[in-house]
Amino acid sequence: MIRILFCDLDGTLVRPGNRVLDEDIGMLREATTCGVRLVFVTGRPSRCLDDLPRAVTELSREVVTSNGASEVVEGGTRVLAPLDGRWVRDFAEALRAADPKVSFATEFESAFGFEPGYAWWPATDTGADSVCADIPDLTGGSLPITKLLCRSTDLDAGRLARTAEALGFDATVTYSCLPEEGGPVEVLSPRASKGHAVRRILYEAGIAPAAAVAFGDRSNDIPMLASVGAGVVIGTPSEARLAVFESAASVGTWLATHQERWRGHLGT
């Protein structure tokens, strides 16, 4: 029986245009009413949760943010696996030596910093809490860094990620875009990934992985999908690594098809 659901947000539950499917919300609401725990696991920092559809936020207040580097607990943010500023500077220097066309941004849960040449995303990276400066200045403050974001004008996300991994630093390297797109590539603490977060939650709750299901759609979801009894890719797998998992048209479709595995928890 399914006791817990882990669900990615963007692309999996929240569609382009900030839309959600009625069938997804309806089936998730039924599952939680039957006693199944629901945890959202997203690449978004906590500062970028305010524009989620109300129907989503009403389903669960448990949110793992920044790909497992932090989480929202009782409305407050807790950073679980920050990056050391000195380490970030060393990594950035090494990656820039390998790819002179790379530029960087630093993600904080409450702010955003970017180099002058960084091509930021208007939807998330601008605002009064954003700072434009060079990496030494962006990494020298008191705010914990949850991600180093990397973009290259020469390499797409897949090639830039492989270049970053080849440097040999102990880190989690991932991306939530398509591998042929321009990024950003996300560099996190080796203790930060969606998989780390899911395994920690299962351990703390005393729930076996076989009783857990995870829904995702991109590369950064793979560690989460591989950490549960059923990892489900929503939509057509965007790369071969995702094709090894089960797939479904939507979260609601999968839950409706497997109702016998989650109904019956009411009162437990």
Coordinates of C-alpha atoms in Angstrom, one line a residue:
M1 CA 0.0 0.0 0.0
I2 CA 1.2 3.5 -0.8
R3 CA 1.7 5.6 2.3
I4 CA 3.5 8.6 0.9
L5 CA 3.7 10.6 -2.4
F6 CA 6.6 12.8 -3.5
C7 CA 5.7 15.1 -6.4
D8 CA 7.8 17.5 -8.4
L9 CA 6.1 20.8 -9.2
D10 CA 7.1 22.5 -12.5
G11 CA 6.4 20.4 -15.6
T12 CA 5.0 17.5 -13.5
L13 CA 2.1 19.1 -11.5
V14 CA 2.3 22.7 -12.6
R15 CA 2.0 23.0 -16.3
P16 CA 3.1 26.0 -18.6
G17 CA 1.1 29.1 -17.8
N18 CA 0.9 28.1 -14.1
R19 CA -1.9 25.7 -14.9
V20 CA -2.9 22.6 -13.0
L21 CA -5.1 19.8 -14.2
D22 CA -8.4 19.3 -12.3
E23 CA -7.8 15.5 -12.4
D24 CA -4.4 15.9 -10.8
I25 CA -5.7 18.1 -8.0
G26 CA -8.8 15.9 -7.5
M27 CA -6.9 12.6 -7.2
L28 CA -4.2 14.1 -4.9
R29 CA -6.9 15.5 -2.7
E30 CA -8.6 12.1 -2.5
A31 CA -5.3 10.4 -1.7
T32 CA -4.5 12.8 1.1
T33 CA -8.1 12.5 2.5
C34 CA -7.4 8.8 2.7
G35 CA -4.4 9.4 4.8
V36 CA -1.6 9.3 2.2
R37 CA 1.1 11.9 3.0
L38 CA 2.0 14.3 0.2
V39 CA 5.4 16.1 -0.1
F40 CA 6.3 18.5 -2.9
V41 CA 9.9 18.3 -4.0
T42 CA 11.0 21.1 -6.2
G43 CA 14.0 22.9 -7.7
R44 CA 12.5 26.2 -6.7
P45 CA 13.9 28.1 -3.8
S46 CA 11.4 29.0 -1.1
R47 CA 11.2 32.6 -2.2
C48 CA 9.7 31.4 -5.5
L49 CA 6.7 29.5 -4.0
D50 CA 4.3 32.4 -3.6
D51 CA 3.0 32.2 -7.2
L52 CA 2.0 28.6 -7.0
P53 CA -1.7 27.9 -7.8
R54 CA -3.8 28.0 -4.7
A55 CA -5.1 24.5 -5.4
V56 CA -1.5 23.2 -5.1
T57 CA -0.7 25.0 -1.8
E58 CA -3.9 23.8 -0.3
L59 CA -2.9 20.1 -0.8
S60 CA 0.2 20.1 1.3
R61 CA 2.5 22.5 3.2
E62 CA 5.4 20.1 3.1
V63 CA 7.9 21.3 0.5
V64 CA 11.5 20.3 -0.2
T65 CA 13.1 23.2 -2.0
S66 CA 16.2 23.9 -4.1
N67 CA 16.5 20.3 -5.2
G68 CA 16.9 19.1 -1.6
A69 CA 19.2 21.8 -0.3
S70 CA 16.5 23.2 1.9
E71 CA 12.9 22.8 3.0
V72 CA 9.9 24.7 4.2
V73 CA 8.8 23.6 7.7
E74 CA 5.7 25.1 9.3
G75 CA 6.0 28.1 7.0
G76 CA 9.7 28.8 7.7
T77 CA 12.7 27.8 5.6
R78 CA 15.4 25.5 6.9
V79 CA 18.7 25.2 4.8
L80 CA 19.8 21.6 5.0
A81 CA 22.9 21.5 2.8
P82 CA 24.5 24.9 2.1
L83 CA 27.6 25.4 -0.1
D84 CA 30.7 26.9 1.4
G85 CA 31.7 30.2 -0.2
R86 CA 35.3 29.3 -0.5
W87 CA 34.4 26.1 -2.2
V88 CA 32.1 27.9 -4.6
R89 CA 34.9 30.3 -5.6
D90 CA 37.3 27.4 -6.2
F91 CA 34.7 25.5 -8.3
A92 CA 33.8 28.6 -10.3
E93 CA 37.5 29.3 -11.1
A94 CA 38.1 25.7 -12.2
L95 CA 34.9 25.6 -14.4
R96 CA 35.8 28.9 -16.0
A97 CA 39.2 27.6 -16.8
A98 CA 37.6 24.7 -18.6
D99 CA 35.0 26.9 -20.3
P100 CA 35.8 30.6 -20.5
K101 CA 32.3 31.3 -21.8
V102 CA 30.6 30.2 -18.5
S103 CA 29.0 32.7 -16.1
F104 CA 27.5 32.2 -12.7
A105 CA 24.7 33.0 -10.3
T106 CA 24.2 32.2 -6.6
E107 CA 20.9 31.0 -5.3
F108 CA 19.9 31.9 -1.8
E109 CA 16.5 30.9 -0.3
S110 CA 15.7 34.6 0.2
A111 CA 17.7 36.3 -2.5
F112 CA 19.5 35.9 -5.8
G113 CA 23.0 37.0 -7.0
F114 CA 24.3 37.0 -10.5
E115 CA 27.4 38.0 -12.4
P116 CA 27.1 40.9 -15.0
G117 CA 27.3 38.4 -17.9
Y118 CA 24.8 35.8 -16.5
A119 CA 21.7 35.4 -18.6
W120 CA 19.1 35.2 -15.8
W121 CA 15.5 34.1 -16.1
P122 CA 13.1 37.1 -15.7
A123 CA 10.5 34.8 -14.0
T124 CA 12.7 34.1 -11.0
D125 CA 15.9 35.9 -10.9
T126 CA 15.0 39.6 -10.8
G127 CA 13.5 41.8 -8.1
A128 CA 14.5 43.9 -5.1
D129 CA 16.3 40.9 -3.6
S130 CA 18.6 40.4 -6.6
V131 CA 22.3 41.5 -6.6
C132 CA 24.6 41.9 -9.6
A133 CA 28.2 41.4 -8.6
D134 CA 31.3 39.2 -9.3
I135 CA 31.6 35.7 -7.7
P136 CA 33.9 36.8 -4.9
D137 CA 31.4 39.4 -3.7
L138 CA 28.4 37.0 -4.2
T139 CA 30.0 34.3 -2.1
G140 CA 31.4 36.4 0.7
G141 CA 28.2 37.3 2.6
S142 CA 26.4 35.7 5.5
L143 CA 23.5 34.2 3.6
P144 CA 23.8 30.4 3.1
I145 CA 24.2 29.5 -0.6
T146 CA 22.0 26.7 -1.7
K147 CA 23.0 26.5 -5.4
L148 CA 25.6 27.7 -7.8
L149 CA 24.0 28.2 -11.2
C150 CA 26.1 28.0 -14.4
R151 CA 25.3 29.1 -17.9
S152 CA 27.6 28.9 -21.0
T153 CA 27.3 30.6 -24.3
D154 CA 29.2 27.7 -25.9
L155 CA 27.9 24.6 -24.2
D156 CA 24.4 23.3 -23.7
A157 CA 23.2 22.1 -20.3
G158 CA 24.1 18.4 -21.0
R159 CA 27.7 19.2 -22.1
L160 CA 28.2 21.8 -19.4
A161 CA 27.1 19.4 -16.7
R162 CA 29.6 16.8 -18.0
T163 CA 32.3 19.4 -18.0
A164 CA 31.5 20.3 -14.4
E165 CA 31.4 16.7 -13.3
A166 CA 34.8 16.0 -14.9
L167 CA 36.4 18.6 -12.6
G168 CA 36.3 16.0 -9.9
F169 CA 34.7 18.2 -7.2
D170 CA 32.5 16.4 -4.6
A171 CA 29.2 18.0 -5.6
T172 CA 25.7 17.2 -7.0
V173 CA 25.5 18.5 -10.6
T174 CA 22.1 18.5 -12.3
Y175 CA 19.7 20.6 -14.4
S176 CA 15.9 20.9 -14.7
C177 CA 15.9 22.0 -18.4
L178 CA 16.3 19.8 -21.5
P179 CA 19.9 18.7 -22.0
E180 CA 20.1 20.5 -25.3
E181 CA 18.9 23.8 -23.8
G182 CA 21.1 26.5 -22.4
G183 CA 20.8 25.7 -18.7
P184 CA 21.3 26.6 -16.1
V185 CA 23.3 23.8 -14.7
E186 CA 22.8 23.6 -11.0
V187 CA 25.7 22.7 -8.6
L188 CA 24.8 21.8 -5.1
S189 CA 26.3 20.3 -2.0
P190 CA 27.0 16.5 -2.4
R191 CA 24.4 16.1 0.5
A192 CA 21.7 17.9 -1.6
S193 CA 19.5 16.2 -4.2
K194 CA 15.9 15.2 -4.4
G195 CA 17.0 11.7 -3.7
H196 CA 18.8 12.7 -0.5
A197 CA 15.6 14.5 0.7
V198 CA 13.3 11.6 -0.1
R199 CA 15.5 9.0 1.6
R200 CA 15.8 11.2 4.7
I201 CA 12.0 11.7 4.9
L202 CA 11.3 8.0 4.5
Y203 CA 13.9 7.1 7.2
E204 CA 12.5 9.7 9.7
A205 CA 8.9 8.5 9.1
G206 CA 9.8 4.8 9.2
I207 CA 8.3 4.3 5.8
A208 CA 9.8 1.6 3.4
P209 CA 10.7 2.8 -0.1
A210 CA 8.3 0.2 -1.5
A211 CA 5.4 2.2 0.1
A212 CA 6.4 5.4 -1.6
V213 CA 5.7 6.8 -5.1
A214 CA 7.4 9.8 -6.8
F215 CA 6.4 11.8 -9.8
G216 CA 8.8 13.8 -11.9
D217 CA 9.7 14.8 -15.4
R218 CA 13.3 16.0 -15.8
S219 CA 16.9 15.0 -15.0
N220 CA 16.9 16.6 -11.6
D221 CA 14.1 14.2 -10.6
I222 CA 16.1 11.0 -11.3
P223 CA 17.6 10.6 -7.8
M224 CA 14.0 10.9 -6.3
L225 CA 12.5 8.5 -8.8
A226 CA 15.2 6.0 -8.1
S227 CA 14.7 6.2 -4.3
V228 CA 11.1 4.9 -4.1
G229 CA 9.1 1.8 -5.0
A230 CA 7.5 3.4 -8.0
G231 CA 9.2 6.3 -9.8
V232 CA 6.8 7.7 -12.4
V233 CA 7.8 10.1 -15.3
I234 CA 5.0 12.4 -16.3
G235 CA 4.7 12.9 -20.0
T236 CA 7.2 11.6 -22.6
P237 CA 10.7 11.0 -21.2
S238 CA 12.9 13.8 -22.3
E239 CA 16.1 11.7 -22.3
A240 CA 17.2 8.1 -22.1
R241 CA 17.9 8.1 -18.4
L242 CA 14.2 8.9 -17.7
A243 CA 13.0 6.1 -20.0
V244 CA 13.9 3.4 -17.5
F245 CA 11.1 4.5 -15.2
E246 CA 7.3 4.0 -15.6
S247 CA 5.5 6.8 -17.4
A248 CA 2.0 8.3 -17.2
A249 CA 0.2 11.1 -18.9
S250 CA -0.5 12.9 -15.6
V251 CA -0.3 12.4 -11.9
G252 CA -4.1 12.1 -11.7
T253 CA -4.1 9.4 -14.4
W254 CA -1.6 7.3 -12.5
L255 CA -3.4 7.6 -9.2
A256 CA -6.7 6.8 -10.8
T257 CA -5.3 3.6 -12.3
H258 CA -3.7 2.5 -9.0
Q259 CA -6.5 3.4 -6.6
E260 CA -6.4 0.0 -4.9
R261 CA -2.9 0.8 -3.7
W262 CA -3.8 4.0 -1.7
R263 CA -7.5 3.8 -0.8
G264 CA -8.0 2.2 2.6
H265 CA -5.7 4.4 4.6
L266 CA -8.5 6.4 6.0
G267 CA -8.3 6.4 9.8
T268 CA -4.7 5.0 9.9

